[in-house]
Tab-separated table of C-alpha atoms and ligand atoms in Angstrom:
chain	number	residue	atom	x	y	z
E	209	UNK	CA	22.411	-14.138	17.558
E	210	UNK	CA	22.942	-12.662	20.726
E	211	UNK	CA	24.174	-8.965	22.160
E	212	UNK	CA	25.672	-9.666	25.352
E	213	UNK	CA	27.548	-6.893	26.080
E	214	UNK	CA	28.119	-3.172	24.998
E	215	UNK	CA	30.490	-0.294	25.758
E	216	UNK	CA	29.875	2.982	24.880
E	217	UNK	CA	32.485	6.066	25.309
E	218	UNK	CA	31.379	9.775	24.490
E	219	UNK	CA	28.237	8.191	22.149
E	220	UNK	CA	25.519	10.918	22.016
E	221	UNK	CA	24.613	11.691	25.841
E	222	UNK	CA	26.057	8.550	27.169
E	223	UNK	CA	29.805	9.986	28.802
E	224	UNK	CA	30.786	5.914	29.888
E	225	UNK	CA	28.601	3.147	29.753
E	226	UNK	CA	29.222	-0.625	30.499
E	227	UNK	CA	26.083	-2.549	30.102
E	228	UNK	CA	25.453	-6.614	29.971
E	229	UNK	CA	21.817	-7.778	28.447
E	230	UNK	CA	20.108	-10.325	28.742
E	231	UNK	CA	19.472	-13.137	26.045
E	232	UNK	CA	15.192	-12.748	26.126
E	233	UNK	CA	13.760	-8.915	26.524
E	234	UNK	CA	15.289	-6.333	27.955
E	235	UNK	CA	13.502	-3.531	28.742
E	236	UNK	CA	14.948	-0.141	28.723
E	237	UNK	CA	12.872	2.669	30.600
E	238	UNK	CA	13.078	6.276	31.446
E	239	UNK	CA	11.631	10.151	30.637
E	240	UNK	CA	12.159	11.102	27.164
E	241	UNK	CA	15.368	12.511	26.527
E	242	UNK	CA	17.190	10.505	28.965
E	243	UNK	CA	18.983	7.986	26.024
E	244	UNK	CA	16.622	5.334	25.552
E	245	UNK	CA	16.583	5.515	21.517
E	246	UNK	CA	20.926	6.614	21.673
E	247	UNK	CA	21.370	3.042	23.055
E	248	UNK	CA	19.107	1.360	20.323
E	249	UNK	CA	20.844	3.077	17.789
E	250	UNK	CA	24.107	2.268	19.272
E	251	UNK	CA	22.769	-1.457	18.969
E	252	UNK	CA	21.719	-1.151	15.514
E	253	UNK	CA	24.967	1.004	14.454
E	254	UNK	CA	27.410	-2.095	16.516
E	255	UNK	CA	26.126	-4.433	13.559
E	256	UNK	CA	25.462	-2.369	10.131
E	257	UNK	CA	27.493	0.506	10.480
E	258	UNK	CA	24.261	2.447	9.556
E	259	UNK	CA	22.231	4.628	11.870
E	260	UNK	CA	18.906	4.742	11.474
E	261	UNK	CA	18.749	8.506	13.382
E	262	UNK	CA	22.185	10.261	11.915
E	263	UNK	CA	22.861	12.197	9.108
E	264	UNK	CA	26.551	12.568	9.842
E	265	UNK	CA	28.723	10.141	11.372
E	266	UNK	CA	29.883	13.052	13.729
E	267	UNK	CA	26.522	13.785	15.298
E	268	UNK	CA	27.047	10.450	17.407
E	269	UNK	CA	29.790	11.763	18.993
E	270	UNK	CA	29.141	13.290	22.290
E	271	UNK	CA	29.496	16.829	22.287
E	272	UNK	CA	32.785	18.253	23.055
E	273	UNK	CA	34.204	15.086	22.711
E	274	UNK	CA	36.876	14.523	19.794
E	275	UNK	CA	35.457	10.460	19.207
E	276	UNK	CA	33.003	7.777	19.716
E	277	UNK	CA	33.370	4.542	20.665
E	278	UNK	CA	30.433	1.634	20.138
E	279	UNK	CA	31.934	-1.850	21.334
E	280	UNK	CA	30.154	-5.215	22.046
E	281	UNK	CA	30.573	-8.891	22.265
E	282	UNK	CA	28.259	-10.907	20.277
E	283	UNK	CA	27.640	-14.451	20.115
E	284	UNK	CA	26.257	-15.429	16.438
E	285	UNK	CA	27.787	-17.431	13.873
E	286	UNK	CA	28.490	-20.709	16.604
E	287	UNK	CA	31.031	-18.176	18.386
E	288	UNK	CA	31.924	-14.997	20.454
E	289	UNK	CA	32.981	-11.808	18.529
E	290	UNK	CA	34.218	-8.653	19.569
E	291	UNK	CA	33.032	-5.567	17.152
E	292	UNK	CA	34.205	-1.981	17.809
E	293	UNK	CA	33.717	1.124	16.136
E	294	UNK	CA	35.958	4.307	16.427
E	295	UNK	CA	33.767	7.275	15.371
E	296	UNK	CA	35.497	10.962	15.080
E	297	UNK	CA	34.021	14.010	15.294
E	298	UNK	CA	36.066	16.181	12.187
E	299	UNK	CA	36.595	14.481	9.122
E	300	UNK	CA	39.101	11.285	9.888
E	301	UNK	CA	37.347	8.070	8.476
E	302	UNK	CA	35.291	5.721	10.793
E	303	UNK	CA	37.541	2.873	12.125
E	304	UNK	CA	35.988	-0.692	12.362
E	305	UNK	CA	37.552	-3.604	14.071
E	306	UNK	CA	36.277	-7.197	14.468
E	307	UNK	CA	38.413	-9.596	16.971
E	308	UNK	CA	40.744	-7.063	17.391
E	309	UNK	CA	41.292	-6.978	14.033
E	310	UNK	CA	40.872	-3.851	11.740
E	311	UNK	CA	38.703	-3.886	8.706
E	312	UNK	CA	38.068	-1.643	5.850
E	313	UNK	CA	33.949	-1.378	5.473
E	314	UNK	CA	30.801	-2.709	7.457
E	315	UNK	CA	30.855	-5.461	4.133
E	316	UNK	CA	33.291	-7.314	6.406
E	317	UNK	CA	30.867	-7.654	9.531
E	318	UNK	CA	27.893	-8.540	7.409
E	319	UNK	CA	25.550	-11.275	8.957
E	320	UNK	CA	27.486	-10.935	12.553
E	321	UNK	CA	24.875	-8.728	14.194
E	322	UNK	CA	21.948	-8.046	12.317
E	323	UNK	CA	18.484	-5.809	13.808
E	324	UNK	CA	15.218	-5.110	12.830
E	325	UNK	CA	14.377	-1.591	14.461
E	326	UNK	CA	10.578	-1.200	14.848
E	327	UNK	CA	9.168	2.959	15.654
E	328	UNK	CA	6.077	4.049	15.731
E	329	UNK	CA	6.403	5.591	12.343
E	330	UNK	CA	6.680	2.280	11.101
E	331	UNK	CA	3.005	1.810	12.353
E	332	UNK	CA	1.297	4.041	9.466
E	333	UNK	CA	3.436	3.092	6.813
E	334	UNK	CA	1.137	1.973	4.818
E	335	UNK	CA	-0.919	5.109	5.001
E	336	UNK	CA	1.988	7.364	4.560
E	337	UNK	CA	3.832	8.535	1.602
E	338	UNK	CA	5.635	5.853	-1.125
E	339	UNK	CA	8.922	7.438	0.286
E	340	UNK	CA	8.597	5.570	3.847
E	341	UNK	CA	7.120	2.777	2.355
E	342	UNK	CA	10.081	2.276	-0.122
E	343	UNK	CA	12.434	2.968	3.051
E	344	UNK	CA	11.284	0.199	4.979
E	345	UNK	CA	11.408	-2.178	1.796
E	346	UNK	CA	15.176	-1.126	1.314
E	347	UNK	CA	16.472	-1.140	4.404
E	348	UNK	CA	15.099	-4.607	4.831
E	349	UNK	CA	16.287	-5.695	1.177
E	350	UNK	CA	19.862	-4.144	1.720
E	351	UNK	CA	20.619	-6.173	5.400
E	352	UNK	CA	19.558	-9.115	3.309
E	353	UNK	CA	21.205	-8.832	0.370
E	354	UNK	CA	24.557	-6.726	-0.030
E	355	UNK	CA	24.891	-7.031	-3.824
E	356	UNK	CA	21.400	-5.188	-3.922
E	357	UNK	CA	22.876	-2.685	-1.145
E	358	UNK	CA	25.904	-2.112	-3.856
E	359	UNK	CA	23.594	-1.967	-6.740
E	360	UNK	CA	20.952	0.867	-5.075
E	361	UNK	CA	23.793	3.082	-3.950
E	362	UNK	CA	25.339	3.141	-7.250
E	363	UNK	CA	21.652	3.605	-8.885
E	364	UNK	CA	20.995	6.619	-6.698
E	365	UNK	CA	24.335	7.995	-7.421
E	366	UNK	CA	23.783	7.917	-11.289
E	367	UNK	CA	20.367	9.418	-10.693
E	368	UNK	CA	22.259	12.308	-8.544
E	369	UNK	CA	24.069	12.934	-11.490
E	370	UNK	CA	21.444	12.424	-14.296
E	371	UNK	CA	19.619	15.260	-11.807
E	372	UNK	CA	22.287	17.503	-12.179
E	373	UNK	CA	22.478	17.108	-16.184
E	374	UNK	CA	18.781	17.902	-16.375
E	375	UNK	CA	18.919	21.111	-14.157
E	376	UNK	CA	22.628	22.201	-16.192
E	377	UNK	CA	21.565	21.495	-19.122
E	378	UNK	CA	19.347	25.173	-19.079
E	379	UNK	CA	22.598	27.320	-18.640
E	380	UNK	CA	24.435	24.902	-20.579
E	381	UNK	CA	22.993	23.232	-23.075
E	382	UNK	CA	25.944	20.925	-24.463
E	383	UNK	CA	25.212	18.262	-21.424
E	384	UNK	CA	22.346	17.223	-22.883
E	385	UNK	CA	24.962	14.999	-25.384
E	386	UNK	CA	25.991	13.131	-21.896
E	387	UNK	CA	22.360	12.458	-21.040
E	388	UNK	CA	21.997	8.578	-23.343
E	389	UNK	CA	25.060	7.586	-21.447
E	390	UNK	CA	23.877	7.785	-18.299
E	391	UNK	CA	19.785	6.818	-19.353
E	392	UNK	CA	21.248	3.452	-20.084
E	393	UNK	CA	23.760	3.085	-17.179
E	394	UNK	CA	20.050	3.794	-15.219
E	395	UNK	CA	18.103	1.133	-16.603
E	396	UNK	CA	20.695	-1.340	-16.673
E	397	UNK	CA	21.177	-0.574	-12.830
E	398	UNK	CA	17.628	-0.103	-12.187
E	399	UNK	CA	16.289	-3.319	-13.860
E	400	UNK	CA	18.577	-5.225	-11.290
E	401	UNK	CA	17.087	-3.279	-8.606
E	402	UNK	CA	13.067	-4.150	-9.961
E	403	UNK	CA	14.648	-7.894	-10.081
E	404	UNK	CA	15.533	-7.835	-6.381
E	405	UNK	CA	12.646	-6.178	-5.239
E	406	UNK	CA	9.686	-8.565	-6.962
E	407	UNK	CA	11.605	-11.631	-5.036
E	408	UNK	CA	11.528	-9.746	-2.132
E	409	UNK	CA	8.311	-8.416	-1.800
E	410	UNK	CA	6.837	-11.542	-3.140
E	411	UNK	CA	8.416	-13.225	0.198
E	412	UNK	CA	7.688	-10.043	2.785
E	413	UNK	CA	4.565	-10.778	1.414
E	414	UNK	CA	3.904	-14.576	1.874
E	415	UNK	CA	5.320	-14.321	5.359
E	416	UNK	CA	3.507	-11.342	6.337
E	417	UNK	CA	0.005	-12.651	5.331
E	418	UNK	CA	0.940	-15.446	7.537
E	419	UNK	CA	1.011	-13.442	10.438
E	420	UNK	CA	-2.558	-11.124	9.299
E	421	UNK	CA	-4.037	-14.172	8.959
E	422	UNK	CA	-3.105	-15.792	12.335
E	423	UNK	CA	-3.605	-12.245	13.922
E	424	UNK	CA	-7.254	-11.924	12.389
E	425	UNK	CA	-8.004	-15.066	13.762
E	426	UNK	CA	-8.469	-15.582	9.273
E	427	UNK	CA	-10.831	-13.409	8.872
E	428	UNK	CA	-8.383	-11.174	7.025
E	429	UNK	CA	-6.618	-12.291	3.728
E	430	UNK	CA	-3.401	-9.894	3.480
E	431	UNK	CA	-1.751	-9.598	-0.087
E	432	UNK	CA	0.956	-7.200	-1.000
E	433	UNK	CA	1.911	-5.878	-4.025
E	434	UNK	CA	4.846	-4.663	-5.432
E	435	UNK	CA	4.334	-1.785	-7.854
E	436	UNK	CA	7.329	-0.610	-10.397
E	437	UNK	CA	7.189	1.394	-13.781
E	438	UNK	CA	4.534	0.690	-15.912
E	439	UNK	CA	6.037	-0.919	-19.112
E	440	UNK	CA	7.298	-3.662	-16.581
E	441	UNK	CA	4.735	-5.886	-17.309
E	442	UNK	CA	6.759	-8.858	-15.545
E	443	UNK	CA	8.964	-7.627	-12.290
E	444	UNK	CA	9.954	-11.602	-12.474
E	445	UNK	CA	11.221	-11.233	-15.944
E	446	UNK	CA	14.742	-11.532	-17.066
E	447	UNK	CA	17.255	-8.122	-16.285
E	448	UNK	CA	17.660	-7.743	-19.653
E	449	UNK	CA	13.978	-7.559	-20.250
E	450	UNK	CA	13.387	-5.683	-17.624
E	451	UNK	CA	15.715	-2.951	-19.223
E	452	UNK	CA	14.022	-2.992	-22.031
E	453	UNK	CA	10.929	-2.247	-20.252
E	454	UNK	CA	12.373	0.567	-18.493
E	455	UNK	CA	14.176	2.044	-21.918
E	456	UNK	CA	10.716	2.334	-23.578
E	457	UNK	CA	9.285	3.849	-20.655
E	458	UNK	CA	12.339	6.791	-20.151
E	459	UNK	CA	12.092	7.150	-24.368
E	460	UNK	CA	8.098	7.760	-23.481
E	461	UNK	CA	9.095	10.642	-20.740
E	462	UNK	CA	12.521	12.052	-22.508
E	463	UNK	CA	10.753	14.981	-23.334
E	464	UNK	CA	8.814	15.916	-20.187
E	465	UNK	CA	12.265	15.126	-18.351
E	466	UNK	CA	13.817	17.584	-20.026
E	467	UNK	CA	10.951	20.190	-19.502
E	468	UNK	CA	10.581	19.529	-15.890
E	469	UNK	CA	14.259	19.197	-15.193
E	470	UNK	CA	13.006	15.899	-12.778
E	471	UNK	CA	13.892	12.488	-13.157
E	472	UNK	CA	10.324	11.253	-13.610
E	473	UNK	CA	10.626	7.573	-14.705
E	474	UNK	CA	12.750	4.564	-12.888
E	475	UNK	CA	11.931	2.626	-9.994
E	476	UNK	CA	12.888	5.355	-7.523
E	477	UNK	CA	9.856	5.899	-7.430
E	478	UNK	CA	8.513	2.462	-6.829
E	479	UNK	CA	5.733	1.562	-4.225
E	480	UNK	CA	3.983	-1.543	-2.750
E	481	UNK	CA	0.216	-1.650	-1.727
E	482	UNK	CA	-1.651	-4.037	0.984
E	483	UNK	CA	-4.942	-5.035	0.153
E	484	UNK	CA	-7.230	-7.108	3.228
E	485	UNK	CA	-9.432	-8.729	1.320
E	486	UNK	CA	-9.149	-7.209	-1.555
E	487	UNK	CA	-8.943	-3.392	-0.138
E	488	UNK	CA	-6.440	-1.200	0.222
E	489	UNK	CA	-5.440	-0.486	3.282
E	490	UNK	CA	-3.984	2.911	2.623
E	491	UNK	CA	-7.251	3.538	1.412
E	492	UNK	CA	-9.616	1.910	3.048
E	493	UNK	CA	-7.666	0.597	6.195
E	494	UNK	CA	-9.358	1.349	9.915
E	495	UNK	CA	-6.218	2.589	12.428
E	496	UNK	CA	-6.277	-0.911	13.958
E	497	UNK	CA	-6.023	-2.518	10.270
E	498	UNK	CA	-3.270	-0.623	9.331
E	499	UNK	CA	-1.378	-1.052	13.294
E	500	UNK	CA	-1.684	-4.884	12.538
E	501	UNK	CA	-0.960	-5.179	8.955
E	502	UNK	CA	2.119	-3.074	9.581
E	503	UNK	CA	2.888	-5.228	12.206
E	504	UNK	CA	3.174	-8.534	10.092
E	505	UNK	CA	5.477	-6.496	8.009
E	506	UNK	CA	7.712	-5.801	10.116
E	507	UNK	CA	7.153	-9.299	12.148
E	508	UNK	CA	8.106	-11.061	8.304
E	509	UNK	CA	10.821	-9.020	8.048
E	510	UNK	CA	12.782	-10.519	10.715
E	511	UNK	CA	11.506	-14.187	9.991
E	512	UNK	CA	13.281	-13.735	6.366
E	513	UNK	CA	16.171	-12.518	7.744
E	514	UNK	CA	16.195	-15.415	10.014
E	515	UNK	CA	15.547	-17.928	7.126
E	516	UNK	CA	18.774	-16.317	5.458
E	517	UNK	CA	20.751	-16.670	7.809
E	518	UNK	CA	19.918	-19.367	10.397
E	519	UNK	CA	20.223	-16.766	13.561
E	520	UNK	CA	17.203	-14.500	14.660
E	521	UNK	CA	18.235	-10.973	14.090
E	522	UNK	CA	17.817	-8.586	17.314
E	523	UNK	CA	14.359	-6.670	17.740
E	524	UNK	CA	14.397	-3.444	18.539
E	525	UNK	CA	11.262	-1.919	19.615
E	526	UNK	CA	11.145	1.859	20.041
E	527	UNK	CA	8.538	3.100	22.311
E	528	UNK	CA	5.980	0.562	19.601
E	529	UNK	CA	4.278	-1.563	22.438
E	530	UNK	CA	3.081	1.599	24.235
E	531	UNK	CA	1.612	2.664	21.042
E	532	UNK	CA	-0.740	-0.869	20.942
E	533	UNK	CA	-4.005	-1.786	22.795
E	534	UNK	CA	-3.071	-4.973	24.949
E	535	UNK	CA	-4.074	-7.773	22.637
E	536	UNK	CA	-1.500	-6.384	19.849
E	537	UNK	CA	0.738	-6.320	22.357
E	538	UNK	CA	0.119	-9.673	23.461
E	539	UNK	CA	0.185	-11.093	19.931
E	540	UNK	CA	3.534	-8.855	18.848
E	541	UNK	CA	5.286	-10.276	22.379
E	542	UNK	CA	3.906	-14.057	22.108
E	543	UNK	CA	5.495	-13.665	18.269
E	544	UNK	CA	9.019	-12.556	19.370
E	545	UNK	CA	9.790	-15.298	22.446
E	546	UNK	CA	12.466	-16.923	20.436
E	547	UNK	CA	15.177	-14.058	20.218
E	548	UNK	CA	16.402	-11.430	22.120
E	549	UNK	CA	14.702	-7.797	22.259
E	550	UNK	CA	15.497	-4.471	23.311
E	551	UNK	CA	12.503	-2.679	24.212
E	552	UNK	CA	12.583	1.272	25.160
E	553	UNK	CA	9.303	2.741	27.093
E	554	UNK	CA	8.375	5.510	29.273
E	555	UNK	CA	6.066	3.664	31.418
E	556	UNK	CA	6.910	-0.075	31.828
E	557	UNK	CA	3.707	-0.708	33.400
E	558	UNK	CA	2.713	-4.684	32.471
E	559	UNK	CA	6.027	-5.362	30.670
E	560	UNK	CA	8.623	-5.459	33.869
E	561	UNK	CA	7.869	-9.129	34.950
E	562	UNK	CA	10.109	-9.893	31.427
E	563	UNK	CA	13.685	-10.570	31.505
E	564	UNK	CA	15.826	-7.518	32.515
E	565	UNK	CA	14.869	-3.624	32.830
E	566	UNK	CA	17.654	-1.456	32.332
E	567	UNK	CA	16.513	1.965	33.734
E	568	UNK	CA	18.139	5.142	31.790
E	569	UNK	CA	18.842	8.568	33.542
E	570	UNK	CA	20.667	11.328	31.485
E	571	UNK	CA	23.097	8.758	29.520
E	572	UNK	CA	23.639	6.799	33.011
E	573	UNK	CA	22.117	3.696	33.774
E	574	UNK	CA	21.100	3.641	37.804
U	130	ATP	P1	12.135	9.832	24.254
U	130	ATP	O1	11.439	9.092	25.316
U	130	ATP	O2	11.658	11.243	24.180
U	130	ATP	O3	12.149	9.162	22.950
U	130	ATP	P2	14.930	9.056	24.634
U	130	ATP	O4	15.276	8.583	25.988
U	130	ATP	O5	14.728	8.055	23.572
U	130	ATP	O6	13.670	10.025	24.736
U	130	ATP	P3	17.146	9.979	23.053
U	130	ATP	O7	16.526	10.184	21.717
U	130	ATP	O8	17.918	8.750	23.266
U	130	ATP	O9	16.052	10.103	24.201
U	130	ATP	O10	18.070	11.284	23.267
U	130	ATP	C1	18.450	11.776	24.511
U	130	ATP	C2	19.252	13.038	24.418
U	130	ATP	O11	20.473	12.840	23.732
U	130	ATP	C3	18.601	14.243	23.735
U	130	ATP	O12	18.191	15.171	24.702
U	130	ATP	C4	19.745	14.847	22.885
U	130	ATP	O13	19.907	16.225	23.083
U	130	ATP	C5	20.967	14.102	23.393
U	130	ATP	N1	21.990	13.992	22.358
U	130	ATP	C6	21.847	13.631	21.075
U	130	ATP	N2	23.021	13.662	20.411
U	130	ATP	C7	23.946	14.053	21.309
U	130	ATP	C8	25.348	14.278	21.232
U	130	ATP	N3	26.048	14.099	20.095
U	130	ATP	N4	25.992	14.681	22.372
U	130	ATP	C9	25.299	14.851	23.522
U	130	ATP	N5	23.983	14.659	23.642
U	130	ATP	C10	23.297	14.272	22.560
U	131	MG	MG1	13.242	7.785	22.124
């Protein structure tokens, strides 16, 4: 797939911007501040609907303005498409339109324009906290799959609510009656989500020690696994088993949730671990280690999404290949010369002989 043109009107500090890419790298460089990062997420947003920066819808749109507007054309799929967003600044609904057309959710434009954005947070993932860790693994596992998109919003939505119940129930105590309901609801949801996930990860994995091992020159054996609640002695199991797994567990912790007030048992709070032969790397893992193995990661990610769907999704690298010594830059660029990819830096230094640079001033391109 292919982004070969966008518009943007009133989108964060760009006022009016007409911009064609080209089909390798394109190189986007400027001071911070000047819009480098606005025009990857407007990339990213184009496709999912989903920014990776915003809270709000409304803090895309410029400011003072009353709406946004993100439109490209896109070749993917065998043909050109048109995509267009209408973003407002109060409270009026998103609009979405595909070939002119309008649709009712981002569902509709699935597999059309798909990204893989890669920051330099990404790079200590797999030191940092299970939070960013399970972040990365979702975001990935929801572009792939919508049904597990569907199933992890309506997860965190009964957890929201089972949240509430347990912090109620203090002043109220009656609540605690509605609390079974929505334990199994949880595990029935949640056993779906540990299904998804141990196929996933199991993949991520495979493909990702691939590109360790290559990068080590196979010195380096990379394994990742996936880590979920502890009765689950089988993440491959069937769902039903799995619920059953995760009943026993929440029966185990009823009373400490009720103490605490905290959901404390379900696979929000699932993890994964890398091991390099055998060691941890959020342990054990020298800076360079962790740079690299994060770098398969992110390197599998996009090869799965371009098993699924036949297309290579866009990269988006922001401000990552200043962040590398040369020969991990060399190794991330030689991996990426099949699709296109949008890369912002201050300093292009080595990269400008590549395809196009695209140099930002205050939200104008000159
Ligand atoms: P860096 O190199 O520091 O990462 P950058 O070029 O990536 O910089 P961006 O993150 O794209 O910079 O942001 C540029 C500017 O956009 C910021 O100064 C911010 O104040 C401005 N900005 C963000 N949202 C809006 C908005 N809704 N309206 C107007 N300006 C905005
Ligand atoms: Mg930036």
């Amino acid at each position: 797939m292919r982004l070969d043109r966008l518009g943007l009107r009133s989108f964060r500090n760009y006022e009016e911007l007409d911009l064609e890419f080209d089909p390798g790298v394109n190189l986007i460089v400027g001071p911070n501040a000047q819009g480098k990062t606005n025009l990857l997420e407007a990339i990213a947003y184009l496709g999912s609907g989903k920014s990776f920066r915003a809270q709000r819808t409304s803090e895309m749109v410029r400011f003072g303005a009353d709406f946004a507007e993100v439109e490209g054309s896109v070749f993917s799929q065998e043909r050109h498409q048109d995509l267009r967003w209408l973003l407002f600044s109060g409270s009026r609904p998103r609009q979405l339109y595909r070939n002119g057309a309008k649709k009712k959710t981002a569902g509709d434009i699935a597999g059309v324009l798909q990204t893989v954005l890669f920051c330099p947070e990404d790079l200590m993932v797999l030191k940092t906290g299970a939070a960013q860790r399970r972040r990365l693994g979702d975001s990935a596992l929801c572009q792939l799959r919508p049904n597990y998109e569907a199933a992890l919003g309506e997860y965190n939505r009964i957890l929201e609510t089972k949240s509430r119940i347990l912090k109620d129930r203090f002043d109220n105590p009656a609540v605690e009656a509605i609390l079974p309901e929505y334990n199994a609801r949880l595990c029935q949801v949640g056993a779906l989500l540990i299904s998804y996930r141990a196929r996933f990860y199991e993949s991520l994995g495979k493909a990702a020690a691939a590109y360790h091992g290559h990068f080590s020159g196979g010195a380096e054996e990379f394994l990742l696994q996936y880590r979920t609640v502890s009765t689950v002695s089988d993440p491959f199991a069937p769902v039903a088993k799995l619920t059953e797994d995760l009943e026993d567990h929440l029966r185990s912790h009823f009373r400490a949730e009720l103490e605490t007030a905290q959901c404390l048992t379900g696979p929000h709070k699932d993890d994964f671990d890398v091991t390099l032969n055998g060691l941890s790397v959020k342990t054990y893992g020298s800076q360079g280690q962790t740079r690299t193995a994060a770098i398969s990661l992110k390197l599998a990610q996009r090869e799965l999404m371009k098993r699924e769907s036949g297309e290579e999704p866009l990269l988006l690298l922001d401000d990552v290949l200043s962040e590398l010594d040369p020969s991990r830059q060399d190794f991330v660029l030689n991996q990426i010369t099949g699709g296109q990819v949008f890369i912002t830096c201050c300093e292009p230094g080595r990269f400008t002989k590549m395809g196009k640079t695209i140099e930002v001033y205050k939200g104008k391109i000159i």
